[in-house]
PDB file of C-alpha atoms in Angstrom:
ATOM      1  CA  MET A   1      12.924  34.082 -14.019  1.00 60.00           C
ATOM      2  CA  HIS A   2      12.857  30.867 -16.068  1.00 62.00           C
ATOM      3  CA  ASP A   3      13.684  32.579 -19.372  1.00 65.00           C
ATOM      4  CA  LEU A   4      16.559  34.459 -17.789  1.00 62.00           C
ATOM      5  CA  ILE A   5      18.017  31.260 -16.415  1.00 61.00           C
ATOM      6  CA  GLU A   6      17.622  29.356 -19.662  1.00 62.00           C
ATOM      7  CA  GLN A   7      19.045  32.136 -21.845  1.00 62.00           C
ATOM      8  CA  GLY A   8      21.493  33.708 -19.405  1.00 62.00           C
ATOM      9  CA  ILE A   9      25.087  34.558 -20.310  1.00 63.00           C
ATOM     10  CA  TRP A  10      26.295  31.634 -18.221  1.00 62.00           C
ATOM     11  CA  ASN A  11      25.072  29.257 -20.935  1.00 62.00           C
ATOM     12  CA  GLU A  12      27.721  30.687 -23.261  1.00 67.00           C
ATOM     13  CA  CYS A  13      30.357  30.028 -20.620  1.00 71.00           C
ATOM     14  CA  GLY A  14      29.693  26.302 -20.458  1.00 70.00           C
ATOM     15  CA  VAL A  15      27.897  26.594 -17.120  1.00 69.00           C
ATOM     16  CA  LYS A  16      24.726  24.608 -16.755  1.00 67.00           C
ATOM     17  CA  ALA A  17      21.892  26.366 -14.943  1.00 65.00           C
ATOM     18  CA  SER A  18      18.849  24.710 -13.462  1.00 64.00           C
ATOM     19  CA  TYR A  19      16.037  25.575 -11.131  1.00 62.00           C
ATOM     20  CA  GLY A  20      13.673  23.726  -8.905  1.00 65.00           C
ATOM     21  CA  GLY A  21      14.145  21.767  -5.721  1.00 65.00           C
ATOM     22  CA  THR A  22      12.270  21.778  -2.431  1.00 68.00           C
ATOM     23  CA  SER A  23      11.382  24.691  -0.205  1.00 73.00           C
ATOM     24  CA  PRO A  24      13.199  24.861   3.159  1.00 72.00           C
ATOM     25  CA  ASP A  25      11.311  24.356   6.403  1.00 77.00           C
ATOM     26  CA  LEU A  26      11.303  27.923   7.744  1.00 72.00           C
ATOM     27  CA  THR A  27      10.248  26.720  11.183  1.00 75.00           C
ATOM     28  CA  GLU A  28      13.447  24.696  11.584  1.00 77.00           C
ATOM     29  CA  GLU A  29      15.551  25.835  14.530  1.00 76.00           C
ATOM     30  CA  GLY A  30      18.515  27.999  13.573  1.00 75.00           C
ATOM     31  CA  ILE A  31      16.986  29.448  10.407  1.00 77.00           C
ATOM     32  CA  ALA A  32      16.535  33.230  10.330  1.00 80.00           C
ATOM     33  CA  SER A  33      12.974  33.102   9.082  1.00 81.00           C
ATOM     34  CA  PRO A  34      10.539  36.003   8.719  1.00 82.00           C
ATOM     35  CA  LEU A  35       8.134  33.744  10.608  1.00 79.00           C
ATOM     36  CA  THR A  36      10.163  33.943  13.821  1.00 80.00           C
ATOM     37  CA  GLU A  37       9.453  36.604  16.434  1.00 83.00           C
ATOM     38  CA  ASP A  38      12.984  37.991  16.542  1.00 86.00           C
ATOM     39  CA  TYR A  39      13.602  38.030  12.777  1.00 88.00           C
ATOM     40  CA  ALA A  40      13.583  41.844  12.516  1.00 89.00           C
ATOM     41  CA  GLU A  41      16.328  42.157  15.120  1.00 91.00           C
ATOM     42  CA  ILE A  42      18.386  39.377  13.516  1.00 90.00           C
ATOM     43  CA  GLU A  43      18.121  41.158  10.182  1.00 91.00           C
ATOM     44  CA  ARG A  44      19.062  44.488  11.763  1.00 94.00           C
ATOM     45  CA  SER A  45      22.128  43.000  13.480  1.00 94.00           C
ATOM     46  CA  ILE A  46      23.361  41.738  10.087  1.00 93.00           C
ATOM     47  CA  VAL A  47      22.518  44.703   7.844  1.00 93.00           C
ATOM     48  CA  SER A  48      22.620  47.846   9.989  1.00 95.00           C
ATOM     49  CA  PRO A  49      26.185  48.108  11.353  1.00 96.00           C
ATOM     50  CA  LEU A  50      28.881  49.424   9.055  1.00 96.00           C
ATOM     51  CA  ALA A  51      30.436  46.136   7.917  1.00 92.00           C
ATOM     52  CA  GLU A  52      34.038  47.339   8.182  1.00 94.00           C
ATOM     53  CA  GLY A  53      33.529  49.759  11.044  1.00 95.00           C
ATOM     54  CA  MET A  54      35.104  53.160  10.549  1.00 96.00           C
ATOM     55  CA  GLU A  55      37.076  51.953   7.524  1.00 93.00           C
ATOM     56  CA  GLY A  56      36.171  50.473   4.175  1.00 91.00           C
ATOM     57  CA  ASN A  57      33.722  51.057   1.367  1.00 93.00           C
ATOM     58  CA  GLN A  58      30.569  51.801   3.368  1.00 94.00           C
ATOM     59  CA  LYS A  59      32.220  54.486   5.494  1.00 95.00           C
ATOM     60  CA  ALA A  60      33.746  56.030   2.366  1.00 95.00           C
ATOM     61  CA  LYS A  61      30.326  56.153   0.675  1.00 95.00           C
ATOM     62  CA  LEU A  62      28.780  57.637   3.813  1.00 96.00           C
ATOM     63  CA  ASP A  63      31.429  60.365   4.037  1.00 95.00           C
ATOM     64  CA  TRP A  64      30.904  61.261   0.373  1.00 96.00           C
ATOM     65  CA  LEU A  65      27.122  61.315   0.754  1.00 97.00           C
ATOM     66  CA  VAL A  66      27.118  63.486   3.877  1.00 97.00           C
ATOM     67  CA  ALA A  67      29.521  66.014   2.343  1.00 95.00           C
ATOM     68  CA  GLU A  68      27.630  66.217  -0.956  1.00 96.00           C
ATOM     69  CA  SER A  69      24.254  66.361   0.750  1.00 97.00           C
ATOM     70  CA  ARG A  70      25.205  69.223   3.063  1.00 96.00           C
ATOM     71  CA  GLN A  71      26.710  71.146   0.146  1.00 95.00           C
ATOM     72  CA  ALA A  72      23.437  70.629  -1.714  1.00 96.00           C
ATOM     73  CA  LEU A  73      21.500  72.083   1.225  1.00 96.00           C
ATOM     74  CA  ILE A  74      23.767  75.143   1.294  1.00 94.00           C
ATOM     75  CA  GLU A  75      23.362  75.558  -2.465  1.00 94.00           C
ATOM     76  CA  ILE A  76      19.572  75.318  -2.170  1.00 95.00           C
ATOM     77  CA  ALA A  77      19.617  78.060   0.475  1.00 93.00           C
ATOM     78  CA  ALA A  78      21.508  80.327  -1.922  1.00 91.00           C
ATOM     79  CA  TYR A  79      18.920  79.877  -4.676  1.00 93.00           C
ATOM     80  CA  MET A  80      15.847  80.314  -2.491  1.00 92.00           C
ATOM     81  CA  GLU A  81      13.811  83.429  -3.144  1.00 91.00           C
ATOM     82  CA  GLU A  82      10.913  85.162  -1.462  1.00 93.00           C
ATOM     83  CA  GLY A  83       7.642  84.165  -3.055  1.00 94.00           C
ATOM     84  CA  MET A  84       8.776  80.715  -4.171  1.00 95.00           C
ATOM     85  CA  THR A  85       6.025  78.155  -3.716  1.00 95.00           C
ATOM     86  CA  GLY A  86       6.316  74.754  -2.114  1.00 93.00           C
ATOM     87  CA  TRP A  87       6.354  73.231  -5.582  1.00 93.00           C
ATOM     88  CA  ASP A  88       9.162  75.578  -6.694  1.00 95.00           C
ATOM     89  CA  LEU A  89      11.300  74.756  -3.693  1.00 95.00           C
ATOM     90  CA  ARG A  90      10.657  71.019  -3.859  1.00 94.00           C
ATOM     91  CA  THR A  91      11.669  71.073  -7.541  1.00 95.00           C
ATOM     92  CA  LEU A  92      14.851  72.941  -6.616  1.00 96.00           C
ATOM     93  CA  VAL A  93      15.655  70.398  -3.893  1.00 97.00           C
ATOM     94  CA  HIS A  94      15.148  67.390  -6.171  1.00 97.00           C
ATOM     95  CA  HIS A  95      17.089  68.962  -9.044  1.00 97.00           C
ATOM     96  CA  THR A  96      20.035  69.928  -6.826  1.00 97.00           C
ATOM     97  CA  TYR A  97      20.301  66.467  -5.277  1.00 98.00           C
ATOM     98  CA  HIS A  98      19.824  64.514  -8.487  1.00 97.00           C
ATOM     99  CA  ARG A  99      22.401  66.650 -10.276  1.00 96.00           C
ATOM    100  CA  ARG A 100      24.854  65.562  -7.568  1.00 96.00           C
ATOM    101  CA  HIS A 101      23.889  61.893  -8.108  1.00 95.00           C
ATOM    102  CA  MET A 102      21.980  61.463  -4.846  1.00 97.00           C
ATOM    103  CA  GLU A 103      18.491  60.112  -4.400  1.00 95.00           C
ATOM    104  CA  LEU A 104      15.938  61.493  -1.962  1.00 94.00           C
ATOM    105  CA  ASN A 105      14.029  59.216   0.362  1.00 88.00           C
ATOM    106  CA  LEU A 106      11.909  62.145   1.558  1.00 88.00           C
ATOM    107  CA  VAL A 107      11.688  65.909   1.249  1.00 92.00           C
ATOM    108  CA  MET A 108       9.875  68.047   3.819  1.00 92.00           C
ATOM    109  CA  LEU A 109       9.715  71.830   3.745  1.00 92.00           C
ATOM    110  CA  GLY A 110       8.495  74.320   6.338  1.00 91.00           C
ATOM    111  CA  LEU A 111       7.058  77.351   4.567  1.00 91.00           C
ATOM    112  CA  SER A 112       4.139  79.712   5.243  1.00 89.00           C
ATOM    113  CA  GLY A 113       1.616  78.331   7.700  1.00 87.00           C
ATOM    114  CA  MET A 114       3.932  75.544   8.829  1.00 87.00           C
ATOM    115  CA  ARG A 115       5.982  77.247  11.552  1.00 87.00           C
ATOM    116  CA  ARG A 116       4.602  74.958  14.245  1.00 87.00           C
ATOM    117  CA  HIS A 117       4.768  71.799  12.140  1.00 87.00           C
ATOM    118  CA  LEU A 118       7.205  69.369  13.734  1.00 84.00           C
ATOM    119  CA  HIS A 119       7.716  67.490  10.467  1.00 82.00           C
ATOM    120  CA  PRO A 120       6.370  69.863   7.828  1.00 81.00           C
ATOM    121  CA  VAL A 121       5.095  68.253   4.660  1.00 83.00           C
ATOM    122  CA  VAL A 122       5.291  69.865   1.254  1.00 81.00           C
ATOM    123  CA  GLU A 123       2.308  72.106   0.535  1.00 81.00           C
ATOM    124  CA  ASP A 124       2.551  73.226  -3.062  1.00 82.00           C
ATOM    125  CA  ASP A 125       0.692  76.500  -2.568  1.00 86.00           C
ATOM    126  CA  SER A 126       2.639  77.591   0.523  1.00 92.00           C
ATOM    127  CA  VAL A 127       5.283  80.254  -0.033  1.00 95.00           C
ATOM    128  CA  VAL A 128       8.702  81.403   1.127  1.00 94.00           C
ATOM    129  CA  GLU A 129       7.929  84.449   3.259  1.00 93.00           C
ATOM    130  CA  PRO A 130      10.283  87.291   4.250  1.00 93.00           C
ATOM    131  CA  GLY A 131      11.422  87.066   7.862  1.00 93.00           C
ATOM    132  CA  ALA A 132      10.573  83.360   8.123  1.00 93.00           C
ATOM    133  CA  VAL A 133      12.888  80.564   9.175  1.00 94.00           C
ATOM    134  CA  VAL A 134      12.382  77.865   6.548  1.00 94.00           C
ATOM    135  CA  LYS A 135      13.032  74.255   7.579  1.00 95.00           C
ATOM    136  CA  ILE A 136      14.374  71.986   4.843  1.00 95.00           C
ATOM    137  CA  ALA A 137      14.396  68.374   6.047  1.00 95.00           C
ATOM    138  CA  ILE A 138      15.687  65.623   3.777  1.00 96.00           C
ATOM    139  CA  GLY A 139      16.545  61.951   3.742  1.00 95.00           C
ATOM    140  CA  ALA A 140      19.230  61.497   1.082  1.00 96.00           C
ATOM    141  CA  ARG A 141      20.431  58.137  -0.205  1.00 95.00           C
ATOM    142  CA  TYR A 142      23.516  56.973  -2.085  1.00 94.00           C
ATOM    143  CA  PHE A 143      23.426  53.207  -2.666  1.00 91.00           C
ATOM    144  CA  ASP A 144      23.075  51.680   0.836  1.00 91.00           C
ATOM    145  CA  MET A 145      23.935  54.816   2.816  1.00 94.00           C
ATOM    146  CA  PHE A 146      21.557  57.464   4.173  1.00 95.00           C
ATOM    147  CA  HIS A 147      21.938  61.062   5.287  1.00 97.00           C
ATOM    148  CA  SER A 148      19.180  62.470   7.473  1.00 96.00           C
ATOM    149  CA  ALA A 149      19.582  66.231   7.707  1.00 97.00           C
ATOM    150  CA  THR A 150      17.880  69.544   8.379  1.00 96.00           C
ATOM    151  CA  GLN A 151      18.907  73.015   7.231  1.00 96.00           C
ATOM    152  CA  LEU A 152      17.312  76.184   8.613  1.00 96.00           C
ATOM    153  CA  VAL A 153      17.285  79.269   6.383  1.00 95.00           C
ATOM    154  CA  LYS A 154      16.284  82.745   7.596  1.00 95.00           C
ATOM    155  CA  ILE A 155      14.738  84.699   4.733  1.00 94.00           C
ATOM    156  CA  GLY A 156      15.720  88.307   4.081  1.00 91.00           C
ATOM    157  CA  GLU A 157      17.310  89.102   7.437  1.00 92.00           C
ATOM    158  CA  ALA A 158      19.623  87.723  10.090  1.00 93.00           C
ATOM    159  CA  PRO A 159      18.225  85.418  12.795  1.00 95.00           C
ATOM    160  CA  SER A 160      17.021  87.262  15.865  1.00 96.00           C
ATOM    161  CA  HIS A 161      18.823  87.069  19.203  1.00 97.00           C
ATOM    162  CA  ARG A 162      15.955  84.944  20.515  1.00 97.00           C
ATOM    163  CA  GLU A 163      16.091  82.523  17.589  1.00 97.00           C
ATOM    164  CA  LEU A 164      19.848  82.071  17.957  1.00 97.00           C
ATOM    165  CA  ALA A 165      19.603  81.597  21.728  1.00 97.00           C
ATOM    166  CA  VAL A 166      16.920  78.921  21.392  1.00 98.00           C
ATOM    167  CA  HIS A 167      18.702  77.216  18.513  1.00 98.00           C
ATOM    168  CA  HIS A 168      21.975  77.071  20.458  1.00 97.00           C
ATOM    169  CA  ALA A 169      20.135  75.611  23.455  1.00 98.00           C
ATOM    170  CA  LEU A 170      18.513  73.037  21.182  1.00 98.00           C
ATOM    171  CA  ARG A 171      21.934  72.179  19.768  1.00 97.00           C
ATOM    172  CA  GLU A 172      23.355  71.739  23.265  1.00 97.00           C
ATOM    173  CA  ALA A 173      20.518  69.421  24.292  1.00 98.00           C
ATOM    174  CA  THR A 174      20.800  67.451  21.039  1.00 98.00           C
ATOM    175  CA  LEU A 175      24.528  66.886  21.550  1.00 97.00           C
ATOM    176  CA  ALA A 176      23.977  65.695  25.111  1.00 98.00           C
ATOM    177  CA  TYR A 177      21.286  63.290  23.920  1.00 98.00           C
ATOM    178  CA  ALA A 178      23.348  62.038  20.958  1.00 98.00           C
ATOM    179  CA  ASP A 179      26.197  61.372  23.384  1.00 97.00           C
ATOM    180  CA  ARG A 180      24.067  58.632  24.966  1.00 98.00           C
ATOM    181  CA  PHE A 181      23.891  56.611  21.737  1.00 98.00           C
ATOM    182  CA  THR A 182      26.528  54.139  22.842  1.00 98.00           C
ATOM    183  CA  ALA A 183      26.797  50.453  21.904  1.00 97.00           C
ATOM    184  CA  GLY A 184      24.318  48.483  24.010  1.00 97.00           C
ATOM    185  CA  ALA A 185      22.192  51.474  25.032  1.00 98.00           C
ATOM    186  CA  VAL A 186      18.535  50.448  25.455  1.00 98.00           C
ATOM    187  CA  GLU A 187      15.936  52.565  23.688  1.00 97.00           C
ATOM    188  CA  LYS A 188      13.665  53.068  26.735  1.00 98.00           C
ATOM    189  CA  ASP A 189      16.647  54.453  28.654  1.00 98.00           C
ATOM    190  CA  LEU A 190      17.475  56.796  25.774  1.00 98.00           C
ATOM    191  CA  HIS A 191      13.872  58.005  25.710  1.00 98.00           C
ATOM    192  CA  GLU A 192      13.820  58.563  29.457  1.00 97.00           C
ATOM    193  CA  SER A 193      17.065  60.573  29.337  1.00 98.00           C
ATOM    194  CA  LEU A 194      15.515  63.312  27.226  1.00 98.00           C
ATOM    195  CA  GLY A 195      13.535  64.991  30.019  1.00 98.00           C
ATOM    196  CA  PRO A 196      16.481  65.584  32.395  1.00 98.00           C
ATOM    197  CA  ILE A 197      18.716  66.723  29.530  1.00 98.00           C
ATOM    198  CA  PHE A 198      16.287  69.388  28.324  1.00 98.00           C
ATOM    199  CA  LYS A 199      15.449  70.495  31.878  1.00 98.00           C
ATOM    200  CA  LYS A 200      19.135  71.067  32.616  1.00 98.00           C
ATOM    201  CA  VAL A 201      19.527  73.148  29.442  1.00 98.00           C
ATOM    202  CA  GLU A 202      16.400  75.184  30.282  1.00 98.00           C
ATOM    203  CA  GLU A 203      17.761  76.061  33.723  1.00 98.00           C
ATOM    204  CA  LYS A 204      21.233  76.865  32.384  1.00 97.00           C
ATOM    205  CA  HIS A 205      19.974  79.253  29.683  1.00 97.00           C
ATOM    206  CA  GLU A 206      16.909  80.493  31.579  1.00 97.00           C
ATOM    207  CA  LEU A 207      14.532  79.558  28.756  1.00 97.00           C
ATOM    208  CA  GLU A 208      11.220  78.970  30.481  1.00 97.00           C
ATOM    209  CA  GLY A 209       9.231  76.175  28.856  1.00 97.00           C
ATOM    210  CA  PHE A 210      12.198  74.716  26.956  1.00 98.00           C
ATOM    211  CA  THR A 211      11.931  71.382  28.813  1.00 98.00           C
ATOM    212  CA  GLN A 212       8.710  70.680  26.911  1.00 97.00           C
ATOM    213  CA  SER A 213      10.876  70.286  23.802  1.00 97.00           C
ATOM    214  CA  ALA A 214      12.174  66.948  25.105  1.00 97.00           C
ATOM    215  CA  TYR A 215       9.177  64.908  23.957  1.00 96.00           C
ATOM    216  CA  LEU A 216       7.631  67.319  21.470  1.00 95.00           C
ATOM    217  CA  HIS A 217       9.084  65.495  18.474  1.00 95.00           C
ATOM    218  CA  HIS A 218      10.096  61.848  18.053  1.00 95.00           C
ATOM    219  CA  ALA A 219      13.259  60.664  19.780  1.00 96.00           C
ATOM    220  CA  GLY A 220      15.287  59.761  16.688  1.00 96.00           C
ATOM    221  CA  GLY A 221      16.928  56.391  16.231  1.00 97.00           C
ATOM    222  CA  PRO A 222      19.289  54.219  14.204  1.00 97.00           C
ATOM    223  CA  LEU A 223      19.354  54.385  10.415  1.00 95.00           C
ATOM    224  CA  SER A 224      20.897  52.086   7.853  1.00 93.00           C
ATOM    225  CA  PRO A 225      20.360  50.368   4.488  1.00 90.00           C
ATOM    226  CA  LEU A 226      17.044  49.191   5.961  1.00 90.00           C
ATOM    227  CA  GLY A 227      15.745  52.732   5.512  1.00 85.00           C
ATOM    228  CA  ASN A 228      15.912  56.276   6.773  1.00 87.00           C
ATOM    229  CA  ARG A 229      15.188  54.917  10.267  1.00 91.00           C
ATOM    230  CA  ASP A 230      15.553  51.303  11.404  1.00 94.00           C
ATOM    231  CA  PHE A 231      13.127  52.302  14.141  1.00 95.00           C
ATOM    232  CA  VAL A 232      12.223  55.354  16.201  1.00 96.00           C
ATOM    233  CA  ILE A 233      13.155  55.267  19.900  1.00 97.00           C
ATOM    234  CA  THR A 234      10.058  54.483  21.971  1.00 96.00           C
ATOM    235  CA  GLU A 235       9.202  54.968  25.623  1.00 96.00           C
ATOM    236  CA  LYS A 236       9.112  51.278  26.567  1.00 96.00           C
ATOM    237  CA  GLY A 237      11.233  49.752  23.790  1.00 96.00           C
ATOM    238  CA  GLN A 238      13.889  47.148  24.590  1.00 96.00           C
ATOM    239  CA  ARG A 239      15.926  47.291  21.379  1.00 96.00           C
ATOM    240  CA  LYS A 240      19.604  48.124  21.729  1.00 97.00           C
ATOM    241  CA  ILE A 241      22.031  50.296  19.797  1.00 98.00           C
ATOM    242  CA  LEU A 242      24.460  48.105  17.857  1.00 97.00           C
ATOM    243  CA  PRO A 243      28.206  48.774  17.558  1.00 98.00           C
ATOM    244  CA  TYR A 244      29.059  50.649  14.343  1.00 98.00           C
ATOM    245  CA  SER A 245      25.414  51.475  13.718  1.00 96.00           C
ATOM    246  CA  GLN A 246      24.453  54.926  12.477  1.00 97.00           C
ATOM    247  CA  PHE A 247      21.861  57.058  14.198  1.00 98.00           C
ATOM    248  CA  SER A 248      20.163  60.408  13.733  1.00 97.00           C
ATOM    249  CA  VAL A 249      18.434  62.640  16.291  1.00 97.00           C
ATOM    250  CA  ASN A 250      16.403  65.734  15.406  1.00 96.00           C
ATOM    251  CA  PRO A 251      14.401  67.366  18.214  1.00 97.00           C
ATOM    252  CA  VAL A 252      12.172  70.413  17.711  1.00 96.00           C
ATOM    253  CA  ASP A 253      11.999  73.115  20.389  1.00 97.00           C
ATOM    254  CA  ALA A 254       8.712  74.177  21.953  1.00 97.00           C
ATOM    255  CA  LEU A 255       9.516  77.915  21.968  1.00 97.00           C
ATOM    256  CA  GLU A 256      10.428  78.855  18.385  1.00 96.00           C
ATOM    257  CA  PHE A 257       9.707  75.494  16.694  1.00 96.00           C
ATOM    258  CA  LEU A 258      13.225  75.321  15.311  1.00 96.00           C
ATOM    259  CA  LYS A 259      14.836  71.985  14.488  1.00 96.00           C
ATOM    260  CA  PHE A 260      18.356  70.678  14.972  1.00 97.00           C
ATOM    261  CA  GLU A 261      19.655  67.412  13.554  1.00 97.00           C
ATOM    262  CA  LEU A 262      22.778  65.362  14.115  1.00 96.00           C
ATOM    263  CA  GLN A 263      23.975  62.093  12.600  1.00 97.00           C
ATOM    264  CA  GLY A 264      26.527  59.884  14.303  1.00 97.00           C
ATOM    265  CA  ILE A 265      27.992  56.407  14.574  1.00 98.00           C
ATOM    266  CA  ALA A 266      27.936  54.293  17.744  1.00 98.00           C
ATOM    267  CA  LEU A 267      31.416  52.902  18.451  1.00 97.00           C
ATOM    268  CA  PRO A 268      32.101  49.547  20.144  1.00 97.00           C
ATOM    269  CA  ALA A 269      33.299  51.390  23.253  1.00 96.00           C
ATOM    270  CA  GLY A 270      33.071  54.923  24.541  1.00 95.00           C
ATOM    271  CA  PRO A 271      31.084  57.871  23.188  1.00 96.00           C
ATOM    272  CA  PRO A 272      29.761  57.922  19.615  1.00 97.00           C
ATOM    273  CA  ARG A 273      31.415  59.675  16.691  1.00 96.00           C
ATOM    274  CA  ILE A 274      29.464  62.711  15.497  1.00 96.00           C
ATOM    275  CA  ILE A 275      29.792  62.951  11.726  1.00 95.00           C
ATOM    276  CA  ASP A 276      31.495  66.115  10.450  1.00 94.00           C
ATOM    277  CA  GLU A 277      29.174  67.386   7.717  1.00 94.00           C
ATOM    278  CA  PHE A 278      31.443  70.271   6.764  1.00 93.00           C
ATOM    279  CA  ALA A 279      34.740  68.545   5.956  1.00 86.00           C
ATOM    280  CA  TRP A 280      34.493  69.934   2.426  1.00 82.00           C
ATOM    281  CA  LYS A 281      35.987  73.319   1.539  1.00 71.00           C
ATOM    282  CA  HIS A 282      33.580  76.240   1.663  1.00 64.00           C
ATOM    283  CA  ASP A 283      35.594  78.589  -0.543  1.00 57.00           C
ATOM    284  CA  GLY A 284      33.364  81.091  -2.287  1.00 56.00           C
ATOM    285  CA  PHE A 285      31.044  81.674   0.666  1.00 56.00           C
ATOM    286  CA  ASN A 286      31.054  84.999   2.467  1.00 64.00           C
ATOM    287  CA  ALA A 287      31.063  83.181   5.782  1.00 75.00           C
ATOM    288  CA  PRO A 288      31.352  79.553   6.895  1.00 84.00           C
ATOM    289  CA  PRO A 289      27.858  78.005   6.737  1.00 90.00           C
ATOM    290  CA  TYR A 290      28.320  76.327  10.122  1.00 93.00           C
ATOM    291  CA  ASP A 291      29.055  76.955  13.803  1.00 94.00           C
ATOM    292  CA  THR A 292      32.266  75.663  15.374  1.00 94.00           C
ATOM    293  CA  ILE A 293      32.213  74.417  18.959  1.00 94.00           C
ATOM    294  CA  LYS A 294      34.400  72.384  21.283  1.00 92.00           C
ATOM    295  CA  TRP A 295      33.003  69.002  22.256  1.00 90.00           C
ATOM    296  CA  ARG A 296      34.750  66.183  24.137  1.00 88.00           C
ATOM    297  CA  GLY A 297      38.178  67.598  23.421  1.00 87.00           C
ATOM    298  CA  THR A 298      37.612  67.990  19.699  1.00 89.00           C
ATOM    299  CA  THR A 299      36.243  70.624  17.345  1.00 91.00           C
ATOM    300  CA  LEU A 300      32.814  70.066  15.825  1.00 93.00           C
ATOM    301  CA  ARG A 301      31.400  71.934  12.840  1.00 94.00           C
ATOM    302  CA  LEU A 302      27.635  71.956  13.219  1.00 95.00           C
ATOM    303  CA  PRO A 303      24.652  73.241  11.200  1.00 95.00           C
ATOM    304  CA  THR A 304      23.437  76.730  12.025  1.00 95.00           C
ATOM    305  CA  ILE A 305      20.694  79.056  10.788  1.00 96.00           C
ATOM    306  CA  ILE A 306      21.831  80.338   7.404  1.00 93.00           C
ATOM    307  CA  THR A 307      20.805  83.837   6.431  1.00 89.00           C
ATOM    308  CA  HIS A 308      19.625  83.805   2.829  1.00 76.00           C
ATOM    309  CA  GLY A 309      21.804  86.218   0.867  1.00 61.00           C
ATOM    310  CA  ASP A 310      24.985  85.500   2.839  1.00 53.00           C
ATOM    311  CA  THR A 311      25.630  82.130   1.193  1.00 46.00           C
TER     312      THR A 311
END
């Protein structure tokens, strides 16, 4: 850095630059030092919440990212073809996102041989098979904002009655769980809530074995500029959900191994705000690429299983 300081543009502005000095005592009380036990939580409390709440630059960037990212997922579904390999599809995903000026923190695809994979990795020699439900899971980034999302695509035919029934049950359980991400909620309590939520949905829809979905996958968690996940909710964890922090939950069901993902924002009081990923116009599609449901007195547009060929 010495050369940069000595030859920096500030020298032409009449500003003197120097370097040196003493190092601070990081053990001194009151300093947020990486050496202290609670440093990670101090850092999270500063960086993770949306600085201006539901207004301002960060929220505007997040809204843009979510809308562009979901459109990219719909576009990818339209270009998928039977016989494409994992490498082909991964290339398509990266190209589609980069063309829209988004970066990808991760890309995970569920192709042949990966039906039961909870978080399918990319296997280059796997293929897109007719009749399969392909899982496309991404972590998209635009500057300091993240979008964690999943899109399911049924290849060559419409989803079966069983697949739709299980997916709708998974959506219902996911919404009920996401509703508990309120400011101050403790992670161990969030983790514990999963079992009763999924059991209630199993009994309501008479889907024997659905309760096992509660702890089949990880329990989601907050996400922020720190990364795609600040942390994943754990069984005995004591960390709390911060006001205006983002979160994402994405359980996988134990019956059809489908996946449903929601992203929201914890508000200072009351239930969280579920992010509308379909605020953009969908003109040009044969049918809306989402399901519309009523939730807490409002209308939510939520991801559904897209049938390849109808997009």
